[in-house]
mmCIF file of C-alpha atoms and ligand atoms in Angstrom:
data_model
loop_
_atom_site.group_PDB
_atom_site.id
_atom_site.type_symbol
_atom_site.label_atom_id
_atom_site.label_comp_id
_atom_site.label_asym_id
_atom_site.label_seq_id
_atom_site.Cartn_x
_atom_site.Cartn_y
_atom_site.Cartn_z
ATOM 1 C CA MET A 1 25.172 -25.892 23.180
ATOM 2 C CA SER A 2 25.823 -22.197 23.293
ATOM 3 C CA LYS A 3 23.070 -19.875 24.402
ATOM 4 C CA SER A 4 22.522 -17.091 21.884
ATOM 5 C CA PRO A 5 22.658 -13.784 23.715
ATOM 6 C CA VAL A 6 19.498 -11.695 23.593
ATOM 7 C CA ALA A 7 19.527 -7.971 22.873
ATOM 8 C CA ARG A 8 19.442 -5.714 25.894
ATOM 9 C CA ILE A 9 16.691 -3.085 26.143
ATOM 10 C CA TYR A 10 18.020 0.247 27.432
ATOM 11 C CA ARG A 11 16.035 3.029 29.037
ATOM 12 C CA GLY A 12 16.870 6.468 27.682
ATOM 13 C CA THR A 13 19.024 7.666 30.584
ATOM 14 C CA PRO A 14 21.851 10.104 29.805
ATOM 15 C CA ARG A 15 24.371 7.387 30.625
ATOM 16 C CA ASN A 16 22.732 4.844 28.300
ATOM 17 C CA LEU A 17 22.422 7.379 25.491
ATOM 18 C CA THR A 18 26.114 8.229 25.776
ATOM 19 C CA PHE A 19 26.973 4.540 25.671
ATOM 20 C CA LEU A 20 24.717 3.821 22.658
ATOM 21 C CA ALA A 21 26.076 6.847 20.777
ATOM 22 C CA ARG A 22 29.540 5.398 21.302
ATOM 23 C CA CYS A 23 28.368 2.003 19.993
ATOM 24 C CA LEU A 24 27.012 3.672 16.848
ATOM 25 C CA ARG A 25 30.245 5.577 16.297
ATOM 26 C CA ALA A 26 32.129 2.304 16.648
ATOM 27 C CA GLY A 27 30.082 0.758 13.809
ATOM 28 C CA GLU A 28 27.624 -1.279 15.900
ATOM 29 C CA LEU A 29 23.881 -1.597 15.316
ATOM 30 C CA VAL A 30 21.381 -0.016 17.721
ATOM 31 C CA ALA A 31 17.602 -0.331 17.404
ATOM 32 C CA VAL A 32 16.065 3.084 18.033
ATOM 33 C CA PRO A 33 12.595 4.510 18.601
ATOM 34 C CA THR A 34 11.221 7.032 16.128
ATOM 35 C CA GLU A 35 7.818 8.712 16.071
ATOM 36 C CA THR A 36 6.748 6.303 13.276
ATOM 37 C CA VAL A 37 8.160 2.808 13.930
ATOM 38 C CA TYR A 38 11.363 1.478 15.518
ATOM 39 C CA GLY A 39 14.422 1.603 13.266
ATOM 40 C CA LEU A 40 17.588 -0.493 13.100
ATOM 41 C CA ALA A 41 20.325 2.132 13.032
ATOM 42 C CA ALA A 42 23.953 2.231 11.925
ATOM 43 C CA ASN A 43 26.434 4.954 11.015
ATOM 44 C CA ALA A 44 25.256 6.013 7.535
ATOM 45 C CA LEU A 45 28.794 6.990 6.540
ATOM 46 C CA ASP A 46 30.257 3.561 7.338
ATOM 47 C CA ALA A 47 29.612 0.921 4.664
ATOM 48 C CA ARG A 48 30.659 -1.926 6.932
ATOM 49 C CA ALA A 49 28.258 -0.847 9.667
ATOM 50 C CA CYS A 50 25.400 -0.506 7.168
ATOM 51 C CA ARG A 51 26.064 -3.943 5.727
ATOM 52 C CA LYS A 52 25.241 -5.325 9.189
ATOM 53 C CA ILE A 53 21.719 -3.876 8.893
ATOM 54 C CA PHE A 54 20.995 -5.925 5.773
ATOM 55 C CA ALA A 55 22.466 -9.056 7.388
ATOM 56 C CA ALA A 56 20.474 -8.695 10.629
ATOM 57 C CA LYS A 57 17.170 -8.076 8.821
ATOM 58 C CA GLY A 58 17.737 -10.557 6.008
ATOM 59 C CA ARG A 59 17.045 -7.609 3.728
ATOM 60 C CA PRO A 60 18.159 -7.741 0.088
ATOM 61 C CA THR A 61 20.841 -5.160 -0.681
ATOM 62 C CA THR A 62 18.655 -3.924 -3.552
ATOM 63 C CA ASP A 63 16.343 -2.283 -0.976
ATOM 64 C CA PRO A 64 17.729 1.152 -0.016
ATOM 65 C CA LEU A 65 17.762 2.602 3.529
ATOM 66 C CA ILE A 66 16.430 5.860 4.941
ATOM 67 C CA VAL A 67 19.030 8.117 6.552
ATOM 68 C CA HIS A 68 18.096 10.005 9.725
ATOM 69 C CA ALA A 69 19.722 13.369 10.379
ATOM 70 C CA HIS A 70 19.773 15.744 13.340
ATOM 71 C CA THR A 71 20.099 19.059 11.487
ATOM 72 C CA LEU A 72 19.726 20.546 8.013
ATOM 73 C CA VAL A 73 23.492 21.102 7.953
ATOM 74 C CA GLN A 74 23.906 17.368 8.378
ATOM 75 C CA VAL A 75 21.403 16.725 5.561
ATOM 76 C CA GLU A 76 23.321 19.108 3.262
ATOM 77 C CA ALA A 77 26.440 16.998 3.753
ATOM 78 C CA ILE A 78 24.790 13.829 2.498
ATOM 79 C CA ALA A 79 22.208 15.031 -0.054
ATOM 80 C CA GLU A 80 21.469 17.991 -2.342
ATOM 81 C CA ILE A 81 18.584 20.117 -1.065
ATOM 82 C CA ASN A 82 16.564 22.141 -3.580
ATOM 83 C CA GLN A 83 13.944 24.865 -2.920
ATOM 84 C CA THR A 84 11.045 22.394 -2.766
ATOM 85 C CA ALA A 85 12.893 20.173 -0.318
ATOM 86 C CA ARG A 86 13.733 23.187 1.813
ATOM 87 C CA ARG A 87 10.103 24.250 2.017
ATOM 88 C CA LEU A 88 8.953 20.784 2.989
ATOM 89 C CA ALA A 89 11.760 20.503 5.545
ATOM 90 C CA GLU A 90 10.845 23.834 7.102
ATOM 91 C CA ARG A 91 7.204 22.871 7.293
ATOM 92 C CA PHE A 92 7.390 19.199 8.356
ATOM 93 C CA TRP A 93 10.779 18.508 9.973
ATOM 94 C CA PRO A 94 11.450 17.181 12.475
ATOM 95 C CA GLY A 95 8.656 14.740 11.627
ATOM 96 C CA PRO A 96 7.445 11.688 9.706
ATOM 97 C CA LEU A 97 8.394 12.850 6.193
ATOM 98 C CA THR A 98 11.143 11.304 4.075
ATOM 99 C CA LEU A 99 12.559 13.211 1.105
ATOM 100 C CA VAL A 100 14.267 11.479 -1.800
ATOM 101 C CA LEU A 101 17.102 13.753 -2.954
ATOM 102 C CA PRO A 102 20.266 13.495 -5.067
ATOM 103 C CA LYS A 103 22.864 11.654 -2.975
ATOM 104 C CA ARG A 104 26.294 13.091 -2.215
ATOM 105 C CA PRO A 105 29.407 10.887 -2.501
ATOM 106 C CA ALA A 106 30.007 10.951 1.283
ATOM 107 C CA VAL A 107 27.312 8.290 1.633
ATOM 108 C CA PRO A 108 28.449 4.775 0.656
ATOM 109 C CA ALA A 109 26.581 3.087 -2.200
ATOM 110 C CA ILE A 110 25.249 0.270 -0.001
ATOM 111 C CA VAL A 111 22.978 2.756 1.819
ATOM 112 C CA SER A 112 21.071 3.732 -1.337
ATOM 113 C CA ALA A 113 21.342 0.267 -2.908
ATOM 114 C CA GLY A 114 23.537 1.804 -5.597
ATOM 115 C CA LEU A 115 20.968 4.464 -6.553
ATOM 116 C CA PRO A 116 22.144 8.029 -7.238
ATOM 117 C CA SER A 117 19.401 9.240 -4.862
ATOM 118 C CA LEU A 118 19.134 9.168 -1.061
ATOM 119 C CA ALA A 119 16.075 8.997 1.196
ATOM 120 C CA VAL A 120 16.518 11.353 4.166
ATOM 121 C CA ARG A 121 14.432 12.392 7.122
ATOM 122 C CA MET A 122 14.755 14.328 10.364
ATOM 123 C CA PRO A 123 12.891 12.353 13.045
ATOM 124 C CA SER A 124 11.102 14.064 15.936
ATOM 125 C CA HIS A 125 11.311 11.416 18.660
ATOM 126 C CA PRO A 126 13.082 13.213 21.546
ATOM 127 C CA LEU A 127 15.267 10.235 22.543
ATOM 128 C CA LEU A 128 16.412 9.631 18.979
ATOM 129 C CA ARG A 129 17.145 13.341 18.574
ATOM 130 C CA ARG A 130 19.323 13.219 21.667
ATOM 131 C CA LEU A 131 21.092 10.122 20.390
ATOM 132 C CA LEU A 132 21.669 11.679 16.948
ATOM 133 C CA LYS A 133 23.148 14.747 18.598
ATOM 134 C CA LEU A 134 25.446 12.741 20.854
ATOM 135 C CA ALA A 135 26.558 10.463 18.017
ATOM 136 C CA GLY A 136 27.196 13.397 15.682
ATOM 137 C CA ILE A 137 26.687 11.207 12.605
ATOM 138 C CA PRO A 138 23.695 10.554 10.340
ATOM 139 C CA LEU A 139 22.058 7.183 10.979
ATOM 140 C CA ALA A 140 20.814 4.818 8.298
ATOM 141 C CA ALA A 141 17.772 2.977 9.658
ATOM 142 C CA PRO A 142 15.116 0.835 8.037
ATOM 143 C CA SER A 143 12.297 -0.507 10.184
ATOM 144 C CA ALA A 144 13.687 -2.865 12.859
ATOM 145 C CA ASN A 145 11.889 -6.053 11.784
ATOM 146 C CA PRO A 146 13.025 -9.162 9.936
ATOM 147 C CA PHE A 147 12.578 -8.429 6.214
ATOM 148 C CA GLY A 148 8.952 -8.723 5.117
ATOM 149 C CA TYR A 149 7.388 -8.856 8.583
ATOM 150 C CA VAL A 150 5.231 -6.237 10.304
ATOM 151 C CA SER A 151 7.162 -3.120 11.441
ATOM 152 C CA PRO A 152 7.805 -2.836 15.202
ATOM 153 C CA THR A 153 6.093 -0.168 17.278
ATOM 154 C CA THR A 154 7.545 -1.162 20.672
ATOM 155 C CA ALA A 155 10.995 -2.160 21.960
ATOM 156 C CA GLN A 156 9.539 -5.588 22.775
ATOM 157 C CA HIS A 157 8.490 -6.079 19.128
ATOM 158 C CA VAL A 158 12.106 -5.430 18.133
ATOM 159 C CA GLN A 159 13.358 -7.930 20.652
ATOM 160 C CA ASP A 160 10.812 -10.521 19.495
ATOM 161 C CA GLY A 161 11.956 -10.207 15.882
ATOM 162 C CA LEU A 162 15.649 -9.356 16.027
ATOM 163 C CA GLY A 163 16.622 -10.085 19.640
ATOM 164 C CA LYS A 164 19.089 -12.771 18.629
ATOM 165 C CA LYS A 165 20.626 -10.771 15.780
ATOM 166 C CA ILE A 166 21.428 -7.510 17.538
ATOM 167 C CA ARG A 167 22.730 -6.401 20.953
ATOM 168 C CA HIS A 168 21.203 -3.006 21.714
ATOM 169 C CA ILE A 169 17.632 -1.691 21.744
ATOM 170 C CA LEU A 170 16.789 1.805 22.978
ATOM 171 C CA ASP A 171 13.310 1.900 24.515
ATOM 172 C CA GLY A 172 11.349 5.033 23.681
ATOM 173 C CA GLY A 173 7.913 3.622 24.504
ATOM 174 C CA PRO A 174 5.209 2.742 21.986
ATOM 175 C CA THR A 175 5.595 4.864 18.863
ATOM 176 C CA ARG A 176 3.247 7.825 18.530
ATOM 177 C CA ILE A 177 2.270 7.440 14.868
ATOM 178 C CA GLY A 178 2.636 3.712 14.273
ATOM 179 C CA LEU A 179 3.034 3.792 10.461
ATOM 180 C CA GLU A 180 6.231 4.392 8.500
ATOM 181 C CA SER A 181 6.996 7.896 7.222
ATOM 182 C CA THR A 182 5.492 9.447 4.109
ATOM 183 C CA ILE A 183 8.066 9.276 1.287
ATOM 184 C CA ILE A 184 8.168 11.859 -1.498
ATOM 185 C CA ASP A 185 10.626 12.106 -4.365
ATOM 186 C CA VAL A 186 11.495 15.805 -4.710
ATOM 187 C CA ARG A 187 14.450 15.585 -7.059
ATOM 188 C CA ASP A 188 12.516 17.177 -9.914
ATOM 189 C CA PRO A 189 10.376 20.023 -8.499
ATOM 190 C CA ALA A 190 8.205 19.940 -11.621
ATOM 191 C CA ARG A 191 7.445 16.229 -11.179
ATOM 192 C CA LEU A 192 6.996 15.516 -7.496
ATOM 193 C CA ARG A 193 5.953 11.997 -6.617
ATOM 194 C CA LEU A 194 4.500 10.463 -3.515
ATOM 195 C CA LEU A 195 6.200 7.075 -3.101
ATOM 196 C CA ARG A 196 4.646 5.943 0.191
ATOM 197 C CA PRO A 197 1.611 7.420 1.985
ATOM 198 C CA GLY A 198 1.999 8.147 5.703
ATOM 199 C CA ALA A 199 0.792 10.362 8.528
ATOM 200 C CA ILE A 200 1.702 13.475 6.558
ATOM 201 C CA THR A 201 -0.909 13.296 3.848
ATOM 202 C CA LEU A 202 -0.807 14.087 0.145
ATOM 203 C CA ALA A 203 -3.255 16.947 0.725
ATOM 204 C CA GLU A 204 -1.016 18.474 3.411
ATOM 205 C CA LEU A 205 2.021 18.267 1.140
ATOM 206 C CA GLU A 206 0.139 19.811 -1.783
ATOM 207 C CA ARG A 207 -1.143 22.598 0.445
ATOM 208 C CA ALA A 208 2.353 23.320 1.779
ATOM 209 C CA LEU A 209 3.730 23.643 -1.754
ATOM 210 C CA GLY A 210 0.670 25.024 -3.542
ATOM 211 C CA GLN A 211 1.242 22.393 -6.209
ATOM 212 C CA LYS A 212 -0.122 19.038 -7.374
ATOM 213 C CA ILE A 213 1.882 15.933 -6.531
ATOM 214 C CA GLY A 214 1.814 12.729 -8.542
ATOM 215 C CA VAL A 215 1.301 9.404 -6.842
ATOM 216 C CA ALA A 216 3.590 6.572 -7.863
ATOM 217 C CA ASN A 217 1.587 3.481 -8.541
ATOM 218 C CA ARG A 218 2.756 0.012 -9.234
ATOM 219 C CA ARG A 219 2.524 0.951 -12.856
ATOM 220 C CA ASP A 220 3.350 4.589 -13.366
ATOM 221 C CA PRO A 221 0.637 6.481 -15.307
ATOM 222 C CA ARG A 222 3.288 7.516 -17.798
ATOM 223 C CA GLY A 223 3.966 3.845 -18.331
ATOM 224 C CA LYS A 224 7.731 4.253 -18.305
ATOM 225 C CA VAL A 225 8.854 4.148 -14.685
ATOM 226 C CA SER A 226 7.639 1.491 -12.331
ATOM 227 C CA ILE A 227 7.477 1.820 -8.571
ATOM 228 C CA ALA A 228 10.212 -0.818 -8.497
ATOM 229 C CA GLN A 229 12.557 1.702 -10.056
ATOM 230 C CA LEU A 230 11.246 4.634 -8.039
ATOM 231 C CA ALA A 231 11.230 3.010 -4.602
ATOM 232 C CA PRO A 232 12.738 -0.439 -4.811
ATOM 233 C CA GLY A 233 11.575 -1.773 -1.449
ATOM 234 C CA LEU A 234 7.953 -0.927 -2.093
ATOM 235 C CA LEU A 235 7.190 -3.597 -4.645
ATOM 236 C CA ALA A 236 7.621 -6.655 -2.478
ATOM 237 C CA ARG A 237 4.899 -8.119 -0.308
ATOM 238 C CA HIS A 238 5.522 -6.397 2.955
ATOM 239 C CA TYR A 239 4.351 -5.805 6.499
ATOM 240 C CA SER A 240 2.922 -9.301 6.419
ATOM 241 C CA PRO A 241 1.887 -11.431 9.357
ATOM 242 C CA ARG A 242 2.048 -15.208 8.825
ATOM 243 C CA THR A 243 -1.724 -15.554 9.207
ATOM 244 C CA PRO A 244 -3.546 -14.709 5.951
ATOM 245 C CA ILE A 245 -5.301 -11.337 5.958
ATOM 246 C CA VAL A 246 -8.626 -10.751 4.254
ATOM 247 C CA LEU A 247 -9.700 -7.161 3.601
ATOM 248 C CA HIS A 248 -13.253 -5.852 3.611
ATOM 249 C CA LYS A 249 -14.738 -2.554 2.491
ATOM 250 C CA LYS A 250 -17.321 -2.889 5.255
ATOM 251 C CA LEU A 251 -17.293 -5.131 8.278
ATOM 252 C CA SER A 252 -19.610 -5.276 11.263
ATOM 253 C CA ALA A 253 -19.439 -7.225 14.505
ATOM 254 C CA SER A 254 -22.621 -9.068 13.599
ATOM 255 C CA GLY A 255 -20.897 -10.367 10.458
ATOM 256 C CA ALA A 256 -18.162 -12.053 12.525
ATOM 257 C CA GLY A 257 -18.181 -15.769 11.799
ATOM 258 C CA SER A 258 -16.000 -18.716 12.839
ATOM 259 C CA ARG A 259 -14.211 -18.379 16.159
ATOM 260 C CA HIS A 260 -11.095 -19.629 14.362
ATOM 261 C CA GLU A 261 -11.021 -16.364 12.456
ATOM 262 C CA ALA A 262 -10.369 -12.865 13.857
ATOM 263 C CA TRP A 263 -12.393 -9.804 12.895
ATOM 264 C CA VAL A 264 -10.747 -6.413 13.218
ATOM 265 C CA LEU A 265 -12.967 -3.344 13.005
ATOM 266 C CA THR A 266 -11.854 0.264 12.937
ATOM 267 C CA SER A 267 -14.076 1.257 15.867
ATOM 268 C CA LYS A 268 -15.581 -0.483 18.882
ATOM 269 C CA PRO A 269 -18.907 -2.127 18.057
ATOM 270 C CA ALA A 270 -21.977 -1.605 20.227
ATOM 271 C CA GLY A 271 -23.598 -4.396 22.230
ATOM 272 C CA ARG A 272 -22.237 -7.800 23.151
ATOM 273 C CA ILE A 273 -18.855 -8.469 21.561
ATOM 274 C CA ALA A 274 -17.646 -11.947 20.620
ATOM 275 C CA PRO A 275 -14.118 -12.892 21.791
ATOM 276 C CA ASN A 276 -12.849 -13.056 18.197
ATOM 277 C CA VAL A 277 -13.893 -9.462 17.445
ATOM 278 C CA PHE A 278 -11.297 -6.696 17.881
ATOM 279 C CA TRP A 279 -11.135 -2.981 17.138
ATOM 280 C CA LEU A 280 -8.330 -0.533 16.473
ATOM 281 C CA ASP A 281 -9.725 2.549 18.168
ATOM 282 C CA ALA A 282 -12.675 2.718 20.550
ATOM 283 C CA ARG A 283 -14.060 5.795 18.817
ATOM 284 C CA GLY A 284 -12.832 4.887 15.377
ATOM 285 C CA GLU A 285 -10.322 7.732 15.273
ATOM 286 C CA LEU A 286 -7.821 7.148 12.507
ATOM 287 C CA ARG A 287 -4.795 8.315 14.483
ATOM 288 C CA GLY A 288 -5.517 5.755 17.158
ATOM 289 C CA ALA A 289 -6.189 3.110 14.517
ATOM 290 C CA ALA A 290 -2.870 3.851 12.786
ATOM 291 C CA ARG A 291 -1.009 3.797 16.098
ATOM 292 C CA ARG A 292 -2.345 0.372 17.060
ATOM 293 C CA LEU A 293 -2.554 -1.369 13.682
ATOM 294 C CA PHE A 294 0.819 -3.142 13.638
ATOM 295 C CA ALA A 295 0.627 -4.203 17.297
ATOM 296 C CA MET A 296 -2.822 -5.664 16.587
ATOM 297 C CA LEU A 297 -1.588 -7.627 13.552
ATOM 298 C CA ARG A 298 1.279 -9.024 15.642
ATOM 299 C CA ARG A 299 -0.983 -9.917 18.533
ATOM 300 C CA LEU A 300 -3.426 -11.808 16.311
ATOM 301 C CA ASP A 301 -0.571 -13.562 14.482
ATOM 302 C CA ASP A 302 0.232 -16.034 17.272
ATOM 303 C CA GLY A 303 -1.336 -19.060 15.581
ATOM 304 C CA ARG A 304 -4.758 -18.779 17.249
ATOM 305 C CA PHE A 305 -6.545 -17.777 14.085
ATOM 306 C CA LYS A 306 -6.715 -19.239 10.587
ATOM 307 C CA ARG A 307 -7.468 -15.885 9.033
ATOM 308 C CA ILE A 308 -7.581 -12.249 10.079
ATOM 309 C CA HIS A 309 -10.396 -10.205 8.555
ATOM 310 C CA VAL A 310 -9.778 -6.465 8.627
ATOM 311 C CA ALA A 311 -12.008 -3.544 7.693
ATOM 312 C CA LEU A 312 -10.378 -0.976 5.411
ATOM 313 C CA ALA A 313 -10.288 2.478 7.045
ATOM 314 C CA PRO A 314 -12.927 4.897 5.767
ATOM 315 C CA GLY A 315 -12.017 8.135 3.963
ATOM 316 C CA GLY A 316 -8.744 9.497 2.581
ATOM 317 C CA GLY A 317 -5.682 11.095 4.186
ATOM 318 C CA LEU A 318 -4.436 8.906 7.016
ATOM 319 C CA ALA A 319 -6.881 6.200 5.864
ATOM 320 C CA ASP A 320 -4.861 5.962 2.616
ATOM 321 C CA ALA A 321 -1.736 5.164 4.650
ATOM 322 C CA ILE A 322 -3.522 2.602 6.823
ATOM 323 C CA ASN A 323 -5.084 0.922 3.788
ATOM 324 C CA ASP A 324 -1.758 0.907 1.928
ATOM 325 C CA ARG A 325 -0.208 -1.109 4.776
ATOM 326 C CA LEU A 326 -3.251 -3.382 4.961
ATOM 327 C CA ARG A 327 -3.077 -4.138 1.225
ATOM 328 C CA ARG A 328 0.598 -4.994 1.525
ATOM 329 C CA ALA A 329 -0.075 -7.133 4.587
ATOM 330 C CA ALA A 330 -2.721 -8.956 2.593
ATOM 331 C CA GLY A 331 -0.081 -9.460 -0.087
ATOM 332 C CA ARG A 332 -1.931 -7.748 -2.855
HETATM 333 O O1 LIG B 401 9.244 5.844 9.235
HETATM 334 C C1 LIG B 401 10.135 5.355 8.582
HETATM 335 O O2 LIG B 401 10.413 5.731 7.422
HETATM 336 C C2 LIG B 401 10.943 4.216 9.214
HETATM 337 C C3 LIG B 401 11.706 4.787 10.402
HETATM 338 C C4 LIG B 401 12.679 3.796 10.990
HETATM 339 O O3 LIG B 401 12.338 5.968 10.046
HETATM 340 N N1 LIG B 401 11.832 3.647 8.239
HETATM 341 C C5 LIG B 401 11.371 2.799 7.287
HETATM 342 O O4 LIG B 401 12.313 2.242 6.429
HETATM 343 O O5 LIG B 401 10.211 2.515 7.209
HETATM 344 P P1 LIG B 401 11.898 1.035 5.460
HETATM 345 O O6 LIG B 401 12.214 -0.264 6.114
HETATM 346 O O7 LIG B 401 10.529 1.198 4.936
HETATM 347 O O8 LIG B 401 12.808 1.186 4.223
HETATM 348 C C6 LIG B 401 12.953 2.357 3.484
HETATM 349 C C7 LIG B 401 12.181 2.384 2.191
HETATM 350 C C8 LIG B 401 12.690 1.450 1.125
HETATM 351 O O9 LIG B 401 12.101 0.195 1.170
HETATM 352 C C9 LIG B 401 12.340 2.190 -0.150
HETATM 353 O O10 LIG B 401 11.014 1.876 -0.513
HETATM 354 C C10 LIG B 401 12.393 3.646 0.265
HETATM 355 O O11 LIG B 401 12.390 3.680 1.655
HETATM 356 N N2 LIG B 401 13.641 4.278 -0.204
HETATM 357 C C11 LIG B 401 14.824 4.334 0.421
HETATM 358 N N3 LIG B 401 15.743 4.963 -0.328
HETATM 359 C C12 LIG B 401 15.116 5.317 -1.463
HETATM 360 C C13 LIG B 401 15.521 5.997 -2.650
HETATM 361 N N4 LIG B 401 16.762 6.440 -2.817
HETATM 362 N N5 LIG B 401 14.606 6.177 -3.606
HETATM 363 C C14 LIG B 401 13.346 5.740 -3.453
HETATM 364 N N6 LIG B 401 12.903 5.103 -2.360
HETATM 365 C C15 LIG B 401 13.774 4.882 -1.382
HETATM 366 MG MG1 LIG B 402 10.400 -1.700 6.435
#
């Protein structure tokens, strides 16, 4: 019997960063922290390296990757930036916003799943920025989880899910935002489309541009383009724990039933709290709720509970992003 080696978790020392940058340049995979969730990174200009991402995650090659860049000059080399993209980049980069742009030929087809477009973002996590600078190449990186499971927000989550499939994990601590980036298709400035809600909200984007932005639904309002064509990976059931999730518009601690079921509220309830009642943020703040959501779903997904009941987050903005992930987790 051969023991399968387990990925090593590296602290972000200068020596480790230099080593991991060299691994990336040599075509190896490295799991990296971002401000949103952990990503599984490879050299975006190396088709062979990127193929390893799909293999490690068990991800279908029809689901395109997001490319992470260090500078706008680097973005220009892989995608075509228009005026709208430039304004959004100036306002929100580095940060949790992904722009879908026309792809340049330098990027191999596997990265965009054969699409003529490319999803690009400039992450703000300081360790990843240092790594990107040292590596000197753009990095393709989807979330660092086995395909279909909840995205990882700590280095340990990555090790739990992919520890036997990869060798290197850079530890940047728990991620600050906890939900994947907002994705907007900006190829046609007259028909902007939000493909995935995130911490940068629709209202913020509209304010930055002084313009309305369409929201891509499963069935496009125009009835011609489906979200499957717009953002291939977004159709599938996603972010799902094994334990079934049941969503509720309203949930209170007093409504918590069977101890074989977990009840997750947005804020901490008053009074005596049963051991099967949990909350995302003591004061019900949405940023805290977003940051802890995925870790909570993982923690409750250890077989203890038959079902996980979760309250939908109240309001719009960040609540839209939280509820989007909850609906996917519930497989709706
Ligand atoms: O915050 C994030 O975006 C994280 C971190 C690691 O940066 N990445 C991430 O990647 O969440 P992930 O696993 O969600 O996969 C990227 C998704 C695809 O499933 C697809 O929906 C969309 O981005 N996407 C990628 N390329 C696209 C394209 N050319 N057109 C439309 N959507 C695209
Ligand atoms: Mg993902």
